[in-house]
Each structure stands twice: as structure tokens, then as C-alpha cells.
Amino acid sequence: MLQNNLPEKVSQKEKTALTVSEKELLENAAFVQQILDTSPAMVIVIDILFNKLVYINKTSENLLGYTVGEAASLKREEMVHPNDMQNWLRFYKEVAQLTDGAVSEHEYRVKTKKGNYIWVSNKSTVFKRDESGAAWLILSISTDITAKKFAERKLSESDVFIETLVDANIDRLMAYDLNMDVVAWNKRCEEVYGIKKEEIIGKPFFNFFPKIKETEVLINALKRSMNGETVHIPIHPNIYTKEYSELFYTPLRDANDNVTGVLTIIHDLTERIESENELMELNNSLQVKNKELETLNEELSTFAFVASHDLGEPLRKIQIFSDRILKTEKDSLSAAGKDNFHRVLKAVTRMNNLLNDVLSFSRLSSTKDFKKKHSLNEVLDLVKQELADAIAETDAILESDYLPVLKCTKSHMTLLFQNFISNALKYQKKGNKPVIKIKYEIFGAAEIDHQLVIQATHHRISFYDNGIGFEIEYAEKIFQMFQRLHAMSEYPGTGIGLAICKKVMETHKGFITVESTLGVGSVFHCYFPDED
Ligand code: ADP
């Protein structure tokens, strides 16, 4: 029968009848019994010949939940976790072979009466042998290590989690201890260097990467990091690959804040550098193109200026001589001849206007007196005087808001006002009395839907007319050089006026928008960025 006390209980009467040595013996046995009962360890004696438990102490009873009687009839194999069975069987085979005094250790899971498993750390030794000397009784002492195992498992779960994170990183992550033995090596490192984790972990880093030892910047960073500093190297040519990287060295610390190693993160900059280089190249070629365009523009302006200026002289001569012939040869000329001369004079006037407009346009880009403050009211007064005849002829009404003082080129502003007002006077139905309104408003950037909005505030000068208007689909076309929507015979012009206005606004970093309704009128809005 399974016992819970080593010797059978001895009565007081029997005790007195014992000899002193027997008494001592019994006292010793009782002492051992006390130790066993108060021990935090589970003490069990197993008869391995009959494969049953012959003794369990109180702690075993408490931890496993079986009473002494129940434990006696337990099948030992049923108490072991299936996953630990193989090792457990091997362990007991090993224990049976132990020499006297030798101890074997093993960890496994034991089933409690409640059905759950507890982890035990077990030390076993042969306690008694049979006549043949074979192991018979095994003394097995176990401690409950469930909490420790749980903590370990928790740790290993978080290890897996950390490893997953480290491996998923697109940067190269490696860590070494203070001896420079590798302790971490992520998948990206494996890919880049072709060295597997199993090959490098626990080995000296410099055995694999000896050139790093000779690279002062990197060695310095490592040393500083081992001294507790976090070091960032913003850009460094890779030593073992062709590209560039930025490197981060972070000290690894234990629970007491002592540095135990260094984590290195290598972030590949190749793509960034390549796109930066591409951008730089693009920028350079843009600058070259810009320069070329500027030169071309200057050449064109000079050409336009020279051409229009030099053409003026022969034109004037044609005009003078045609005039003279018309006067002096008046009587000898036929009616058709006179008519032809009048046509020549008309064409000369048109040509003259054209040359003047081209000249004005070509002068726009070469003007240097930009950025002085001018009152646009003064500009308007000037233009009104210049257009006084046309205004009087058409009986036009011209109303204007009080206009601002802006940083601008006065000659440009004069051209702008001239062109908008003269167009407003010109593009009218015959007999219609032109009503021209010039309005001024200030707009915030958010209120303007235009890609060229560059400042928070814009001054808007608008030219409203009640003229013939045009189809809004031509809104862009009319700002191109020599583009006209109306017949020359009805509405004479050069097709340069609005191109001049556009250029004026560009030189002032502004822009023009237009609204028009056929037969109702048009409005041209000029937006000037506030430069104060
Ligand atoms: P033009 O010397 O022919 O007036 P512009 O460049 O000033 O040249 O104008 C280009 C064309 O835009 C004009 O030919 C005309 O068809 C149209 N246009 C310009 N301003 C107005 C306006 N206020 N009303 C209607 N059409 C206009």
C-alpha cells in the first residue's frame, strides 16, 4: 500500500519499549518525515519494477490534488503530457541505469487531478535496488516551475514577435555584443550580404566584414555607441555593395541600463540619391534650356526691335513719296491711279501700326525700371488723354474705381490700360455707346481659382465693356500674337494688343482671366500679386 509516512506510526507505549538507539532511529525518521511534509518540493518514491508510486509527500498531494490512495492506483504514463512522453520514457530508462548516488534531471508536464498540467523540474536517483542490483525504488524530487515556464514562453513569444518585426524591416538590421559577436541579423542583411542568420549569429562580426575595421568613421561610430551614444551617419558609401546608405548606431542596454551591445540600422539611400541626381540633371538641363530660351528671346526681341525700327524709315519714305505724288501729280493721275495710291497710304499706315506694336512688344522684356511704385490713377489719366479723340468720337462713358498704387513699370501699365480701353471702345456694335467700367478689388489666394496664384493677396483691376463680346472658347487664342476674331474691314487691328497685355502681366508675375458673352460684353481681369 502507498504510504504517506516513512515508518509505520509507532504508539507511545511501543516507543518506551524501544532501545535508545531504536528511539533515536525513530526520532530521526520522524524528523525526516517532518522535512518531507514541510518541503516545498514534491517527493515521490516510484517502484519501477511494478511501475507505481509507493510514496508521495504532502506537497505532492497538495500540488497534484490526488490523495495518497488515489495516487497509488494512478497509471504513471497517464500523468505525463503527451508531448513530453518520449523524453519522459527516455529519462526513466536513463534513471534506471544510474549508478548509486548519481542524479538525473528532467523537465516535463504532469497532469493534476483537475486535468490541467503543471511543469515540474525533476531530479531522480536510484533509492533502492533488488537482489540482482537492478534499480527498484526511484526517489523523485520535483519542483513546480510552471510560472517560470510561462514567463519563458511569454518571452519566446515576444522574441518571435520582435524577430518578425526585425525581419520585416526593409532596412538592414544587425546587432553585436561588446565583443563584436553578432547577436542579431535580419532577413534584409541575408539578402544583401548573402550570409544566413545561422552562419553569422554568435560569430565575430569582423571575421565576415574585415574592411569595416579599417573604416575610421564606422569604427568611431561603433565605439561611441558602445559608450552609450546614439550615432547617425547621414550618408556613407557602402563598403560591401556599390550604393550609398545612412547608418544609425544605437546602444543596446540591459535592465540595469548597462550597454550590452550595439544595434546598427543601415538604410539604403540609393533610390533617393538616384532620384536626387536625376532631379539635379533635370534641373541643370532645365537651366541650360532656360538660358537658351532667354538668349533666343533676347535675340528675337533685338531682331523685332531692329526690324521694326529699321523698317520704319523706308515706310516713312513710301508715305512721303506717295503723298508727294498724290499732291504733285494730282492732275496727271487717273482715278484708278489715285485710288491705288490711297490704298498704298492705307497699307503703309497699317504697316506702321503693326511695326509700332511689335516694337512695343519687343521692348517689354528689355525694360529694367521695374519695382517702382506708381499710381494706376495717374496711368489711367494719361491713357484717357491719349484716347481722348476716340472717347469723344464714340461718346463713350468711362468710369473707374479709385485705383491702387502698385509696384510696377509705368510704361507697361500704360500699354495695358491703352489696349484694354481701346479694344473696349473698338469692339462695339455700330452706333452703340461704349460704357467702360474699371473696377478694383483685393482678393485672397483662396478666392482665386488659378494655377498662377503665388501670393496670399492679389490686386484685381477689371476692365468691363458692353461691346460685341466673343465666344468664350476663344478666351486663350485672343492672347496669342496676331490672333484676331473679327474682320479687319470692320474692326481694324494688328492682333498684338492682348499679347502685349499678357506679357505685361507676366513681367509683373500676375495673370489675366477673361469672361465674355456674345452680344453683351466682356470683362478682362488683371491679377497683380501683392508685393508689399
Ligand atoms: P487687335 O489689334 O486686333 O485688337 P488684340 O490682341 O487687342 O488685337 O485683340 C485680339 C482679338 O481679340 C481682337 O481681334 C478681337 O477679335 C478680340 N477682342 C479683344 N478685345 C475685345 C473686346 N473687348 N471685345 C470683343 N473682342 C475683343
XYZ file of C-alpha atoms and ligand atoms in Angstrom:
559
model
C 0.000 0.000 0.000
C 1.172 3.534 -0.785
C 2.493 5.341 2.228
C 2.448 8.915 3.362
C 4.784 8.282 6.340
C 8.016 6.531 6.018
C 7.920 4.219 9.078
C 4.587 2.885 10.297
C 3.194 5.126 13.070
C 4.581 3.997 16.432
C 2.457 4.269 19.632
C 3.804 5.948 22.806
C 3.658 2.608 24.600
C 5.671 0.887 21.937
C 8.108 3.802 21.903
C 9.092 3.374 25.573
C 9.756 -0.282 24.976
C 12.342 0.556 22.351
C 16.039 0.728 22.953
C 17.763 4.134 22.900
C 19.256 3.546 19.503
C 15.912 2.459 18.134
C 14.395 5.581 19.723
C 16.949 7.757 18.065
C 16.262 5.993 14.865
C 12.571 6.615 15.151
C 13.151 10.229 16.046
C 15.367 10.586 13.013
C 12.682 9.023 10.879
C 10.073 11.384 12.317
C 12.443 14.251 11.636
C 12.790 13.181 8.013
C 9.029 12.825 7.837
C 8.670 16.424 9.051
C 11.120 17.634 6.459
C 9.286 15.815 3.735
C 5.937 17.200 4.806
C 7.101 20.770 5.003
C 9.322 20.674 1.915
C 8.120 22.864 -0.952
C 9.317 20.115 -3.299
C 7.222 17.148 -4.373
C 8.904 13.993 -3.117
C 7.747 10.750 -4.676
C 9.079 7.222 -4.492
C 8.421 5.083 -7.564
C 8.569 1.336 -7.772
C 9.817 0.962 -11.289
C 9.524 -2.778 -11.276
C 5.743 -2.570 -10.718
C 5.545 0.906 -12.299
C 3.633 2.529 -9.431
C 4.027 5.250 -6.864
C 4.846 3.923 -3.421
C 5.234 7.214 -1.610
C 4.095 10.801 -2.137
C 4.615 13.634 0.329
C 2.053 16.226 1.411
C 3.338 18.835 -1.093
C 2.742 16.357 -3.903
C -0.753 15.756 -2.622
C -1.421 19.487 -2.493
C 0.057 20.328 -5.868
C -1.271 17.393 -7.832
C -4.567 17.169 -5.995
C -4.504 13.369 -5.575
C -4.911 11.738 -2.217
C -2.417 9.100 -1.196
C -4.948 6.378 -2.013
C -5.722 7.792 -5.448
C -2.066 8.214 -6.337
C -1.416 4.514 -5.640
C -3.708 3.420 -8.399
C -2.555 6.031 -10.929
C -1.045 4.903 -14.168
C 2.140 6.950 -14.369
C 2.047 7.336 -18.186
C -1.394 8.909 -17.971
C 0.024 11.664 -15.791
C 2.573 12.826 -18.367
C 1.772 15.366 -21.070
C 1.618 13.545 -24.436
C 4.187 15.929 -25.946
C 6.661 15.165 -23.180
C 6.074 11.393 -23.208
C 9.011 10.432 -25.428
C 11.516 12.361 -23.324
C 9.939 11.161 -20.120
C 10.290 7.476 -21.132
C 13.880 8.080 -22.200
C 14.555 9.830 -18.894
C 13.324 6.932 -16.765
C 15.310 4.436 -18.810
C 18.332 6.614 -18.097
C 17.484 6.830 -14.380
C 17.249 3.027 -14.157
C 20.812 2.849 -15.411
C 22.160 5.345 -12.866
C 24.911 4.304 -10.514
C 24.379 4.819 -6.795
C 24.350 8.456 -5.779
C 24.054 9.686 -9.390
C 21.220 12.084 -10.159
C 19.439 12.709 -13.422
C 17.450 15.866 -14.215
C 14.469 16.444 -16.455
C 11.618 18.905 -17.059
C 8.161 17.787 -18.122
C 4.457 18.406 -17.635
C 2.386 16.452 -15.114
C -1.388 16.214 -15.126
C -3.131 17.283 -11.915
C -6.364 15.750 -10.655
C -8.212 18.788 -12.075
C -6.926 17.832 -15.531
C -4.554 20.759 -16.070
C -0.829 20.312 -16.459
C 1.908 21.770 -14.318
C 5.549 21.999 -15.356
C 7.982 20.279 -12.995
C 11.712 20.188 -12.774
C 12.528 16.673 -11.640
C 15.678 15.195 -10.085
C 15.712 11.426 -9.749
C 18.083 8.922 -8.258
C 18.020 5.169 -7.524
C 16.844 4.801 -3.943
C 16.792 1.021 -3.579
C 17.886 -1.927 -5.705
C 16.607 -5.541 -5.795
C 18.760 -8.560 -5.005
C 20.161 -8.569 -8.523
C 21.265 -4.938 -8.069
C 18.741 -3.612 -10.572
C 17.097 -0.260 -9.791
C 13.889 -0.857 -7.891
C 12.770 2.236 -5.987
C 13.391 5.659 -7.519
C 13.422 8.791 -5.409
C 11.989 11.564 -7.451
C 12.073 15.183 -6.226
C 10.233 17.761 -8.311
C 9.663 21.487 -8.059
C 6.808 23.326 -9.712
C 8.295 25.523 -12.474
C 5.046 26.373 -14.253
C 5.380 30.109 -13.569
C 8.966 30.136 -14.844
C 7.989 28.205 -17.957
C 5.101 30.556 -18.569
C 7.381 33.547 -18.284
C 9.835 31.845 -20.633
C 7.098 31.119 -23.121
C 5.927 34.710 -22.921
C 9.463 35.782 -23.610
C 9.846 33.480 -26.523
C 6.518 34.698 -27.971
C 7.735 38.261 -27.752
C 11.039 37.097 -29.227
C 9.163 35.736 -32.205
C 7.241 38.960 -32.440
C 10.411 41.029 -32.340
C 12.123 38.771 -34.842
C 9.158 39.119 -37.198
C 9.364 42.886 -36.907
C 13.098 42.876 -37.440
C 12.844 40.573 -40.436
C 10.016 42.527 -41.992
C 12.120 45.678 -41.930
C 13.305 46.839 -45.320
C 16.426 48.277 -43.682
C 19.413 46.137 -42.775
C 19.322 45.485 -39.024
C 22.250 43.891 -37.231
C 23.374 43.834 -33.629
C 26.566 42.798 -31.876
C 27.584 42.362 -28.271
C 30.515 44.213 -26.733
C 32.921 41.599 -28.167
C 31.532 42.349 -31.612
C 29.961 38.899 -31.847
C 26.789 39.085 -33.946
C 23.573 38.743 -31.911
C 21.006 39.803 -34.487
C 20.912 39.661 -38.270
C 17.696 40.310 -40.188
C 16.412 38.915 -43.495
C 17.421 42.067 -45.378
C 21.027 41.507 -44.245
C 20.784 37.935 -45.503
C 19.592 39.202 -48.886
C 22.145 41.984 -49.246
C 25.228 40.152 -47.971
C 24.238 36.596 -48.852
C 25.042 35.422 -45.315
C 22.418 33.351 -43.483
C 21.464 34.050 -39.879
C 22.663 30.590 -38.809
C 26.063 31.265 -40.354
C 26.761 34.539 -38.585
C 24.903 34.652 -35.244
C 27.322 34.187 -32.365
C 30.368 34.676 -34.622
C 32.782 37.616 -34.651
C 31.422 40.297 -36.968
C 34.837 41.329 -38.272
C 35.533 37.788 -39.496
C 32.832 38.459 -42.079
C 33.462 42.162 -42.648
C 37.164 42.851 -42.066
C 37.207 46.057 -44.157
C 34.912 47.779 -41.648
C 37.715 47.582 -39.091
C 39.759 49.870 -41.344
C 36.966 52.368 -41.867
C 37.524 55.042 -39.281
C 34.086 56.673 -39.467
C 32.305 53.390 -38.839
C 34.673 52.208 -36.124
C 34.319 55.560 -34.360
C 30.544 55.315 -34.560
C 30.682 51.801 -33.079
C 32.950 52.918 -30.239
C 30.787 55.926 -29.442
C 27.695 53.758 -29.456
C 29.318 51.233 -27.128
C 29.874 54.201 -24.830
C 26.158 54.828 -24.798
C 25.783 57.348 -27.633
C 23.303 57.081 -30.499
C 25.171 57.906 -33.681
C 23.765 58.848 -37.080
C 25.884 58.874 -40.221
C 23.681 60.671 -42.749
C 25.393 59.335 -45.858
C 28.200 56.864 -46.402
C 29.309 54.839 -49.401
C 28.603 51.155 -48.815
C 31.776 49.138 -48.434
C 30.488 45.758 -49.487
C 27.932 46.941 -52.052
C 28.027 49.746 -54.593
C 25.397 52.033 -53.199
C 25.086 54.696 -50.508
C 23.417 54.347 -47.135
C 22.693 56.234 -43.961
C 23.599 54.447 -40.750
C 22.202 54.563 -37.215
C 24.134 53.117 -34.281
C 22.045 52.608 -31.136
C 23.412 51.211 -27.874
C 21.611 48.106 -26.551
C 21.129 48.133 -22.782
C 20.226 45.587 -20.103
C 17.692 46.079 -17.300
C 20.323 47.973 -15.290
C 20.916 50.359 -18.177
C 24.367 48.973 -18.905
C 25.330 48.896 -22.575
C 25.418 45.279 -23.731
C 25.931 45.806 -27.433
C 25.091 47.918 -30.455
C 22.249 47.842 -32.942
C 23.120 49.064 -36.431
C 20.428 50.078 -38.883
C 21.559 50.570 -42.453
C 19.075 52.488 -44.558
C 19.650 52.298 -48.285
C 19.789 55.736 -49.904
C 20.440 54.577 -53.445
C 16.969 55.311 -54.735
C 16.888 58.711 -53.060
C 20.312 59.631 -54.338
C 19.463 58.396 -57.810
C 16.283 60.449 -57.939
C 18.123 63.437 -56.475
C 20.753 63.053 -59.164
C 18.071 62.719 -61.797
C 16.393 65.823 -60.430
C 19.698 67.664 -60.415
C 20.379 66.631 -64.004
C 16.887 67.663 -64.968
C 17.375 70.944 -63.184
C 20.682 71.530 -64.912
C 19.265 70.740 -68.310
C 16.287 72.984 -67.496
C 18.651 75.770 -66.550
C 20.549 75.282 -69.799
C 17.262 75.265 -71.735
C 16.178 78.347 -69.835
C 19.393 80.116 -70.682
C 18.970 79.090 -74.318
C 15.407 80.367 -74.271
C 16.476 83.617 -72.667
C 19.154 84.114 -75.306
C 16.697 83.213 -78.027
C 14.166 85.584 -76.550
C 16.704 88.366 -76.363
C 17.782 87.697 -79.930
C 14.160 87.735 -81.041
C 13.465 90.957 -79.164
C 16.548 92.563 -80.646
C 15.551 91.299 -84.051
C 11.977 92.541 -83.639
C 13.243 95.855 -82.349
C 15.813 96.325 -85.114
C 13.439 95.115 -87.779
C 10.534 97.311 -86.708
C 12.807 100.260 -86.049
C 14.704 99.988 -89.355
C 11.586 99.220 -91.344
C 10.107 102.471 -90.074
C 12.447 104.546 -92.193
C 11.640 103.051 -95.652
C 7.975 103.066 -94.636
C 8.098 106.751 -93.848
C 9.734 107.284 -97.246
C 6.966 105.349 -99.018
C 4.440 107.512 -97.178
C 6.191 110.794 -98.004
C 6.706 109.947 -101.677
C 3.201 108.582 -102.111
C 1.844 111.766 -100.523
C 4.038 113.886 -102.786
C 2.943 112.029 -105.940
C -0.687 112.397 -104.930
C -0.213 116.126 -104.487
C 2.125 116.987 -107.355
C 0.817 114.523 -109.952
C -2.785 115.047 -108.934
C -3.844 116.168 -112.405
C -1.922 113.591 -114.445
C -3.047 110.619 -112.366
C -6.036 108.622 -113.453
C -8.837 107.968 -110.958
C -7.653 104.352 -110.626
C -4.056 105.546 -110.102
C -5.209 107.915 -107.334
C -7.203 105.110 -105.726
C -4.193 102.826 -105.804
C -2.059 105.467 -104.151
C -4.665 105.921 -101.424
C -4.595 102.146 -100.866
C -0.797 102.271 -100.623
C -1.086 105.002 -97.988
C -3.651 102.947 -96.027
C -1.434 99.874 -96.135
C 1.507 101.977 -95.036
C -0.493 103.241 -92.038
C -1.405 99.684 -91.104
C 2.159 98.581 -91.526
C 3.241 101.476 -89.344
C 0.797 100.474 -86.614
C 1.992 96.910 -86.824
C 5.610 97.958 -86.521
C 4.811 100.168 -83.543
C 3.014 97.305 -81.798
C 5.820 94.836 -82.500
C 8.238 97.445 -81.209
C 6.207 97.894 -78.021
C 6.067 94.141 -77.537
C 9.792 93.658 -78.060
C 10.550 96.475 -75.637
C 8.550 94.799 -72.848
C 11.145 92.170 -71.993
C 14.054 94.594 -72.076
C 12.516 97.115 -69.657
C 14.565 97.342 -66.480
C 12.820 100.046 -64.408
C 10.614 97.503 -62.632
C 9.513 97.622 -58.976
C 8.816 101.278 -58.520
C 5.532 102.349 -57.063
C 3.146 104.032 -59.485
C -0.388 105.229 -59.087
C -2.662 103.486 -61.561
C -4.982 106.528 -61.385
C -2.200 108.537 -62.998
C -1.733 105.848 -65.619
C -5.475 105.952 -66.382
C -5.457 109.762 -66.707
C -2.573 109.526 -69.141
C -4.300 106.903 -71.261
C -7.574 108.869 -71.202
C -5.717 111.827 -72.662
C -4.148 109.692 -75.362
C -7.503 108.169 -76.285
C -9.429 111.438 -75.883
C -10.365 111.559 -79.596
C -11.705 108.001 -79.701
C -13.616 108.563 -76.457
C -15.164 111.745 -77.768
C -15.925 110.211 -81.182
C -17.843 107.301 -79.693
C -19.344 109.386 -76.868
C -18.106 106.694 -74.504
C -18.689 106.647 -70.779
C -15.613 105.655 -68.813
C -15.996 105.080 -65.088
C -13.311 103.919 -62.723
C -12.893 102.967 -59.086
C -10.138 104.687 -57.192
C -7.142 102.620 -58.292
C -4.224 101.497 -56.140
C -0.570 102.432 -56.108
C 1.362 99.334 -57.206
C 4.943 98.310 -57.703
C 5.032 98.257 -61.480
C 6.548 99.556 -64.674
C 4.643 102.627 -65.654
C 5.199 102.249 -69.407
C 3.892 98.670 -69.175
C 0.815 99.785 -67.282
C 0.183 102.462 -69.875
C 0.247 99.837 -72.636
C -2.073 97.583 -70.613
C -4.688 100.316 -69.999
C -4.355 101.558 -73.579
C -5.021 98.184 -75.117
C -7.959 97.207 -72.900
C -9.646 100.600 -73.163
C -9.095 100.994 -76.914
C -10.422 97.464 -77.505
C -13.457 98.244 -75.332
C -14.082 101.332 -77.451
C -13.435 99.494 -80.732
C -15.271 96.178 -80.352
C -18.734 97.717 -80.246
C -21.835 97.340 -82.369
C -22.137 100.268 -84.764
C -23.820 103.211 -83.046
C -23.607 101.641 -79.595
C -22.465 103.986 -76.853
C -19.500 102.320 -75.120
C -19.766 102.073 -71.366
C -16.433 101.091 -69.855
C -16.005 100.403 -66.160
C -12.678 99.879 -64.426
C -13.030 98.161 -61.084
C -10.563 97.471 -58.319
C -10.803 94.728 -55.684
C -8.461 92.856 -53.371
C -8.621 89.046 -53.357
C -7.220 86.403 -51.007
C -5.428 83.458 -52.636
C -8.186 81.037 -51.583
C -10.736 83.069 -53.522
C -8.877 82.769 -56.819
C -9.009 79.572 -58.824
C -5.857 79.880 -60.915
C -2.584 77.941 -61.057
C -0.513 81.105 -61.115
C -1.656 82.350 -57.708
C 1.642 82.921 -55.905
C 0.832 85.389 -53.129
C -1.674 85.486 -50.327
C -3.133 88.730 -51.635
C -3.822 89.874 -55.184
C -4.946 93.243 -56.534
C -7.504 92.834 -59.270
C -8.075 95.513 -61.892
C -11.000 94.653 -64.183
C -11.980 96.256 -67.491
C -15.704 95.830 -68.205
C -17.278 96.747 -71.542
C -20.697 96.492 -73.159
C -19.285 95.526 -76.563
C -19.859 92.733 -79.043
C -18.198 90.094 -76.884
C -16.882 86.796 -78.236
C -17.336 83.063 -77.836
C -15.609 82.062 -74.581
C -13.862 79.142 -76.335
C -11.537 81.772 -77.872
C -10.518 83.083 -74.454
C -6.961 81.781 -74.811
C -6.493 82.271 -78.513
C -7.038 86.034 -78.424
C -3.927 86.473 -76.263
C -1.695 84.938 -78.927
C 0.242 87.186 -81.296
C -1.621 88.164 -84.491
C -4.733 86.218 -83.482
C -7.920 88.109 -84.297
C -11.550 87.069 -84.143
C -13.092 89.851 -86.159
C -12.800 91.001 -89.756
C -10.136 93.614 -90.396
C -12.545 95.611 -92.585
C -14.989 96.008 -89.707
C -12.610 96.159 -86.749
C -9.065 97.111 -87.820
C -6.191 95.987 -85.628
C -2.845 94.254 -85.507
C -3.678 91.285 -83.281
C -0.839 92.217 -80.916
C -2.637 94.275 -78.243
C -3.738 91.410 -75.966
C -0.394 89.607 -76.434
C 1.189 92.789 -75.068
C -1.244 92.780 -72.108
C -0.425 89.146 -71.357
C 3.294 89.824 -71.496
C 2.881 92.886 -69.245
C 1.104 90.768 -66.650
C 3.777 88.070 -66.884
C 6.529 90.592 -66.265
C 4.570 91.629 -63.152
C 4.178 87.976 -62.018
C 0.434 88.304 -62.499
C -2.122 86.886 -64.886
C -5.298 87.709 -66.785
C -8.647 85.952 -66.819
C -11.492 86.811 -69.132
C -15.269 86.498 -69.245
C -17.352 87.316 -72.294
C -20.867 86.903 -73.620
C -21.503 87.304 -77.287
C -23.510 90.468 -77.881
C -23.445 91.503 -74.221
C -19.886 92.436 -73.400
C -16.570 91.322 -71.986
C -14.501 91.707 -68.865
C -10.745 91.329 -68.578
C -9.472 90.766 -65.006
C -5.814 91.542 -64.309
C -4.438 89.984 -61.088
C -1.321 91.549 -59.571
C 0.368 89.724 -56.673
C 0.718 91.996 -53.669
C 4.438 92.638 -53.379
C 4.464 94.864 -50.287
P -6.445 93.841 -82.195
O -5.355 94.746 -82.548
O -6.968 93.023 -83.285
O -7.490 94.478 -81.368
P -5.892 92.378 -79.795
O -4.742 91.478 -79.476
O -6.065 93.563 -78.928
O -5.737 92.744 -81.283
O -7.178 91.517 -79.684
C -7.210 90.239 -80.277
C -8.626 89.896 -80.695
O -9.422 89.711 -79.536
C -9.315 91.007 -81.414
O -9.024 90.935 -82.802
C -10.773 90.747 -81.125
O -11.265 89.783 -82.031
C -10.772 90.170 -79.733
N -11.049 91.195 -78.702
C -10.150 91.878 -77.998
N -10.751 92.674 -77.099
C -12.089 92.515 -77.273
C -13.248 93.056 -76.655
N -13.174 93.984 -75.687
N -14.463 92.627 -77.087
C -14.550 91.705 -78.049
N -13.489 91.136 -78.673
C -12.267 91.554 -78.284
